Tab-separated table of C-alpha atoms and ligand atoms in Angstrom:
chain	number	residue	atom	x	y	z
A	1	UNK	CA	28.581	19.596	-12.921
A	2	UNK	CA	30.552	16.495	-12.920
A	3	UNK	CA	28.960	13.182	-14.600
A	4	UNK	CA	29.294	11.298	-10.732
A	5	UNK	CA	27.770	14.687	-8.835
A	6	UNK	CA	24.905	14.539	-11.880
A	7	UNK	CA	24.246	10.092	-10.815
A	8	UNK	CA	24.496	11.234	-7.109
A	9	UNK	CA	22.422	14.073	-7.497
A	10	UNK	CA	19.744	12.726	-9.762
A	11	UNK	CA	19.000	9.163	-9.426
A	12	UNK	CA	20.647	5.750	-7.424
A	13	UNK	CA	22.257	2.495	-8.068
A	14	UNK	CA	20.413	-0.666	-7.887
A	15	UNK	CA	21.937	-4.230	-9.019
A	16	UNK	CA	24.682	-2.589	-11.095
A	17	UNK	CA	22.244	0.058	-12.943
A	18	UNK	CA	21.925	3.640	-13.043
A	19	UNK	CA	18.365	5.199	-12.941
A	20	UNK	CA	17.092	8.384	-12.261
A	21	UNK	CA	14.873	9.021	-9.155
A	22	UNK	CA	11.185	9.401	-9.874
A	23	UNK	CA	10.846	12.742	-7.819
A	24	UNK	CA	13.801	13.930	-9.959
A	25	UNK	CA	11.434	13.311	-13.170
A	26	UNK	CA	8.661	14.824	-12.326
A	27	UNK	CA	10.161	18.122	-10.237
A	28	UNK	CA	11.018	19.043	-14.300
A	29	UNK	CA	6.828	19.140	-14.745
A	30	UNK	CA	6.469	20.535	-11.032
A	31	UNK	CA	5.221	23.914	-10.120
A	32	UNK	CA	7.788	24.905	-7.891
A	33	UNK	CA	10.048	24.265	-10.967
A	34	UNK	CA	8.786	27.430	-12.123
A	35	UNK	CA	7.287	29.603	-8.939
A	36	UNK	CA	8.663	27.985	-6.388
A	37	UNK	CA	7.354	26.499	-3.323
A	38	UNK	CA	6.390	27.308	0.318
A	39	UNK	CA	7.448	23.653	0.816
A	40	UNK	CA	10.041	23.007	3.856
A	41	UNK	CA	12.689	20.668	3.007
A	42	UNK	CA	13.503	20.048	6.198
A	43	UNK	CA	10.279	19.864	7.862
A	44	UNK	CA	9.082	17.245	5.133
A	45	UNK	CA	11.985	15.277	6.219
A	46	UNK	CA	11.681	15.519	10.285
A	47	UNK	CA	7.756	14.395	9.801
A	48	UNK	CA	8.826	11.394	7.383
A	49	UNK	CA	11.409	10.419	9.654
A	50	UNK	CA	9.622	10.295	12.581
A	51	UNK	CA	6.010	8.611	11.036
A	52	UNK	CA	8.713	6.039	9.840
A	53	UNK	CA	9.635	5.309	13.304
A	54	UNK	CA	5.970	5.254	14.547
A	55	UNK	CA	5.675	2.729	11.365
A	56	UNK	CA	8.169	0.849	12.135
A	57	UNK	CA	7.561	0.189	16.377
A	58	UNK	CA	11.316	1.900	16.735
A	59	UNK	CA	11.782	4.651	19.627
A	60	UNK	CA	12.074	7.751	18.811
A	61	UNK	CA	11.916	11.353	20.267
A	62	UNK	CA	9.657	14.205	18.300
A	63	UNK	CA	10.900	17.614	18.017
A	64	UNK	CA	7.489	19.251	19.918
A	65	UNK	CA	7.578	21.327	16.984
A	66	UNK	CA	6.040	18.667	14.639
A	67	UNK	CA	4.104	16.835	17.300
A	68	UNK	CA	0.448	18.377	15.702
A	69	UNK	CA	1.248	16.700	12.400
A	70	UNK	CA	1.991	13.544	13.978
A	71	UNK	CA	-1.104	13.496	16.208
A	72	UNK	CA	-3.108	13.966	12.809
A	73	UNK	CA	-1.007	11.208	11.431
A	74	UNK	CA	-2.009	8.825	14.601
A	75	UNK	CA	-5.555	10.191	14.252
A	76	UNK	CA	-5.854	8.906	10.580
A	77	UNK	CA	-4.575	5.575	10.855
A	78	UNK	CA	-6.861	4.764	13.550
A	79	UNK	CA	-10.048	6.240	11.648
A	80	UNK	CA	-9.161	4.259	8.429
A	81	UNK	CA	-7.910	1.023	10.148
A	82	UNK	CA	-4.574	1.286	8.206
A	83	UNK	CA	-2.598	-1.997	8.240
A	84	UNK	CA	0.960	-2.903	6.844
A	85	UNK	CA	1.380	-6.230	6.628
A	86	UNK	CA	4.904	-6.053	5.839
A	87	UNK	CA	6.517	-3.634	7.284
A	88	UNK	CA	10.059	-4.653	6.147
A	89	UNK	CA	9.306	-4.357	2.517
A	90	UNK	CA	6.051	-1.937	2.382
A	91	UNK	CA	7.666	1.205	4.671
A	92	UNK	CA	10.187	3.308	2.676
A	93	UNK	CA	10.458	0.572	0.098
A	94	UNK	CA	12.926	1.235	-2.953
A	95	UNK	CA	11.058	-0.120	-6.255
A	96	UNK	CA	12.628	0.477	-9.340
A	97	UNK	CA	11.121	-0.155	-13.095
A	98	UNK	CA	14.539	-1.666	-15.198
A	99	UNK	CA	12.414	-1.752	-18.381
A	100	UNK	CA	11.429	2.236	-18.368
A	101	UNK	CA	14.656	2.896	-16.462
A	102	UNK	CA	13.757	5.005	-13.296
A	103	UNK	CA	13.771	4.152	-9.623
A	104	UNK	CA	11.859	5.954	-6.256
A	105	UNK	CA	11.302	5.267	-2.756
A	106	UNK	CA	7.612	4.605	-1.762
A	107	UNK	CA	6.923	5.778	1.908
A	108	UNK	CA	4.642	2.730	2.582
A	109	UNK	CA	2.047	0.510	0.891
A	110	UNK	CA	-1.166	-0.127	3.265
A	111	UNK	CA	-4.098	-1.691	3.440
A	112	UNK	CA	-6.911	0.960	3.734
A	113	UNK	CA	-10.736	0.163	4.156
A	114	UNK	CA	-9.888	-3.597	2.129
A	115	UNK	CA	-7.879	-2.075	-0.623
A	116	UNK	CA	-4.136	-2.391	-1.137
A	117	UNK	CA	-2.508	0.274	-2.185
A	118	UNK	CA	0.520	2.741	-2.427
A	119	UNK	CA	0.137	5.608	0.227
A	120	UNK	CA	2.499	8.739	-0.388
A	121	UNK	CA	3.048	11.174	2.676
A	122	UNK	CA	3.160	15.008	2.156
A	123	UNK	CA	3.781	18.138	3.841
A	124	UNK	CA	3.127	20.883	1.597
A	125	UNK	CA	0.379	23.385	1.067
A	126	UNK	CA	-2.495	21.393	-0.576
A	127	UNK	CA	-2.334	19.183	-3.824
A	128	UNK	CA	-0.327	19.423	-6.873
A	129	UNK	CA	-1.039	18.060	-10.076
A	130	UNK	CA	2.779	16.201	-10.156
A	131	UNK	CA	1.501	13.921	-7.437
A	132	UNK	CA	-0.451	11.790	-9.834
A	133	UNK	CA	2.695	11.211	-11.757
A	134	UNK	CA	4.858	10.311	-9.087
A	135	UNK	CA	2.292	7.635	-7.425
A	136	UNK	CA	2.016	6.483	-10.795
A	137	UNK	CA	5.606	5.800	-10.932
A	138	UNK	CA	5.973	4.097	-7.795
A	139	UNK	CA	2.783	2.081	-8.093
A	140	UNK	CA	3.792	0.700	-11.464
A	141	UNK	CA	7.408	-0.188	-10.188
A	142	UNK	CA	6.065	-1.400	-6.905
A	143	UNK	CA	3.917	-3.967	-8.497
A	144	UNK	CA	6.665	-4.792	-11.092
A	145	UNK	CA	8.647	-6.075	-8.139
A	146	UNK	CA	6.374	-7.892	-6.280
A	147	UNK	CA	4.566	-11.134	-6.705
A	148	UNK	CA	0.987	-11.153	-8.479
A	149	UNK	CA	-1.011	-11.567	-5.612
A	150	UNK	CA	0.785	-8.998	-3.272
A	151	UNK	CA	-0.413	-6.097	-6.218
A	152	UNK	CA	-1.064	-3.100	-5.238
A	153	UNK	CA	-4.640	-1.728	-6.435
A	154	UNK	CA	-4.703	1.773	-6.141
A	155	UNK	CA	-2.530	5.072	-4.516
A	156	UNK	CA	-3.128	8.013	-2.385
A	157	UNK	CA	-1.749	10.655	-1.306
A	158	UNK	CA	-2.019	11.580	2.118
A	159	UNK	CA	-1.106	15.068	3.529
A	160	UNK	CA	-0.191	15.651	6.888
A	161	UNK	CA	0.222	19.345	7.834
A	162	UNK	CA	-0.808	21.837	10.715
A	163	UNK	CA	-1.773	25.338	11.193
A	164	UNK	CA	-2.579	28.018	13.578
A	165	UNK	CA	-5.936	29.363	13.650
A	166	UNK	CA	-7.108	32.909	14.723
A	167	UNK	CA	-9.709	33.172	16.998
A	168	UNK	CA	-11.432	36.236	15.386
A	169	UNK	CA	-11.450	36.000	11.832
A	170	UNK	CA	-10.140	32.277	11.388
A	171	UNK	CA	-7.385	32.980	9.165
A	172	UNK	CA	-4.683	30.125	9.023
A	173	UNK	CA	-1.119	30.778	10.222
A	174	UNK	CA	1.154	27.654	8.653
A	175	UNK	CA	4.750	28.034	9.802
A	176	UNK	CA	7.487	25.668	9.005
A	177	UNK	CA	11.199	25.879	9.415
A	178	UNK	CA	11.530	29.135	10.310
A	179	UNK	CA	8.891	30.445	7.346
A	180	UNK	CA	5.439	31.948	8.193
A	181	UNK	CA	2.520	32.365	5.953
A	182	UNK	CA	-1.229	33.726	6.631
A	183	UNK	CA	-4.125	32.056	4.757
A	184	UNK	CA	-7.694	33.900	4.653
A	185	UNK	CA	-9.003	35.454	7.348
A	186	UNK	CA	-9.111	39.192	7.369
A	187	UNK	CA	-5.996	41.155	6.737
A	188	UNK	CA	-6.742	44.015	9.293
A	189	UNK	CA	-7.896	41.630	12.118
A	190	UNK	CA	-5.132	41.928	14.928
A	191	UNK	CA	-4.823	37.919	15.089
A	192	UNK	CA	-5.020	35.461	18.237
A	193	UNK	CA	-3.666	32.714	17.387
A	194	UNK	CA	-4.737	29.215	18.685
A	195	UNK	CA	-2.065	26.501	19.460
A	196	UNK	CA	-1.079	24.535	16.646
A	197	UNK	CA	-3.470	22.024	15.078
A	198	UNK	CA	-2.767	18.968	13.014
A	199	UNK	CA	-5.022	18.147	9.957
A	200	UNK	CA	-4.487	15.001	7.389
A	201	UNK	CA	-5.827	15.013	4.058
A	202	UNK	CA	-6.249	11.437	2.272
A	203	UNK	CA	-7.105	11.239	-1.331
A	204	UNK	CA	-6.774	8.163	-3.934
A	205	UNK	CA	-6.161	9.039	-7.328
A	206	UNK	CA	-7.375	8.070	-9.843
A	207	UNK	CA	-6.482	7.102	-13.492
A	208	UNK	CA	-3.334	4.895	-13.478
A	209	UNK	CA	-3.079	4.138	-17.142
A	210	UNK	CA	-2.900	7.528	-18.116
A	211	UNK	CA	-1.500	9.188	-15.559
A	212	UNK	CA	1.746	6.620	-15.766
A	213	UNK	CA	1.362	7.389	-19.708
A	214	UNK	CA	2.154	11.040	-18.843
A	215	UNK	CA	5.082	10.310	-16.462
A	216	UNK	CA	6.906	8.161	-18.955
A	217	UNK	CA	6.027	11.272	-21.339
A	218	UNK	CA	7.831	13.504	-18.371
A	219	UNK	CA	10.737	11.013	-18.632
A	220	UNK	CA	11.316	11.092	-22.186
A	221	UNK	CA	11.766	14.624	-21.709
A	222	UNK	CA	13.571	14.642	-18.370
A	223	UNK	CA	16.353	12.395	-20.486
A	224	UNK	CA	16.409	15.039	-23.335
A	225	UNK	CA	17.089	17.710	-21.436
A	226	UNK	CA	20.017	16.120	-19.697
A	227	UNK	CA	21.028	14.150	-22.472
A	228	UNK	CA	24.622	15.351	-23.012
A	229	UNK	CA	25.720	13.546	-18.985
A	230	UNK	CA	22.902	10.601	-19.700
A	231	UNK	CA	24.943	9.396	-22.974
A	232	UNK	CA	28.116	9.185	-20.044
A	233	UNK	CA	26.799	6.877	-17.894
A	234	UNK	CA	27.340	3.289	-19.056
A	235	UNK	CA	25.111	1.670	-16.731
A	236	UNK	CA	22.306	3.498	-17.784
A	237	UNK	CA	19.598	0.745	-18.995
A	238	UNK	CA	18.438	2.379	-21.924
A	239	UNK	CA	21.893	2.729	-23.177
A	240	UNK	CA	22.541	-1.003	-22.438
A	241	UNK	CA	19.788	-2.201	-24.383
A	242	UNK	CA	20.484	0.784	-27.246
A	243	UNK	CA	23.820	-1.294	-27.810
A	244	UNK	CA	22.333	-4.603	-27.475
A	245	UNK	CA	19.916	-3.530	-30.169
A	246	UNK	CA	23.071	-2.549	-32.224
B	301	LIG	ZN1	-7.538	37.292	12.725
């Protein structure tokens, strides 16, 4: 690996500095680091593309094939009386943290039920334990970047994903991308399966303090492991304020 494919594939520039991308961090503490995951690239992408658009007021045309999830999406926001009230800054907003050195991109921060707070979309199979380490991330680098009384209090996750559900033994069918998978149900049952469904899950997690502890934790051992290309780049702020120190 070359030292520019290793800053391209790992992290982004902002105002002259290198840092690494919080997803990049905490994929090294991430179950599918080690088992690897049902999750679709591509599908994640089409469905955070498109709930961008919705976001946003833009036009755009769904592939049919994600229009359950999107329904579920539309569904949600309704029910919880979501609001943005910037949709500039708070939809897909870059934050970075110069002081820890890392950077992300938050999908949006909303107002939900009178809190304020950093919403992260998914479209994988249930929750995962990394999650609270990467809302940590962005939350603490989102209000690091923002004035005082814009703070954000709190972050969720929301996940957005649909099924197929037989009609005699109510087994799930989840199929993404060209992948299929069967959930419960009865393995024997000769399965009718229902049109596709949306669902959305929405849970706020909590503990901040220690959960951002165990991220920069993640980091410090994110940098050792690719320490030999991190020394390289100059622009890296740790290694700026390393000299400065010297
Ligand atoms: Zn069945």
């Amino acid at each position: 690996m070359t030292l520019e494919y290793f800053k391209h594939k790992y992290g982004y520039e902002i105002e002259g500095m290198w840092m690494p991308r919080v997803t990049a961090i905490t994929a090294l503490v991430s179950r599918s680091f080690f088992i690897g995951s049902f999750a679709s690239v591509d599908w994640g992408v089409a469905v955070h593309s498109a709930i961008e658009k919705i976001l946003k007021g833009e036009k755009y045309i769904a592939d049919q094939k994600i229009a359950p999830s999107l329904q579920a999406f539309e569904k949600w926001r309704k029910a919880q009386g979501v609001k943005i009230t910037n949709p500039t800054g708070d939809i897909e907003a870059k934050v970075y943290d110069f002081e820890n050195g890392y950077a992300g991109t938050i999908d949006m921060v909303a107002e939900v039920q009178g809190k304020r707070g950093v919403v992260d979309l998914k479209t994988g199979n249930g929750m995962r334990d990394e999650y609270s380490l990467q809302t940590a991330a962005y939350l603490n680098a989102y209000n690091k970047g923002v004035q005082k009384k814009f703070h954000a209090d709190t972050r969720w996750i929301l996940r957005i994903d649909q099924y197929e559900e037989c009609k005699g033994c109510l087994a799930k069918k989840k199929e993404k991308s060209g992948k299929e998978r069967v959930l419960g149900g009865n393995s024997w049952c000769n399965h009718q399966w229902s049109h596709p469904v949306g669902e959305a899950e929405f849970l706020e997690l909590e503990g901040q303090k220690e959960d951002l502890e165990a991220f920069l934790a993640a980091k410090e051992v994110w940098e050792w492991y690719h320490r030999s290309f991190l020394r390289k780049v100059a622009n890296y702020p740790k290694n700026i304020t390393q000299k400065v120190l010297i």
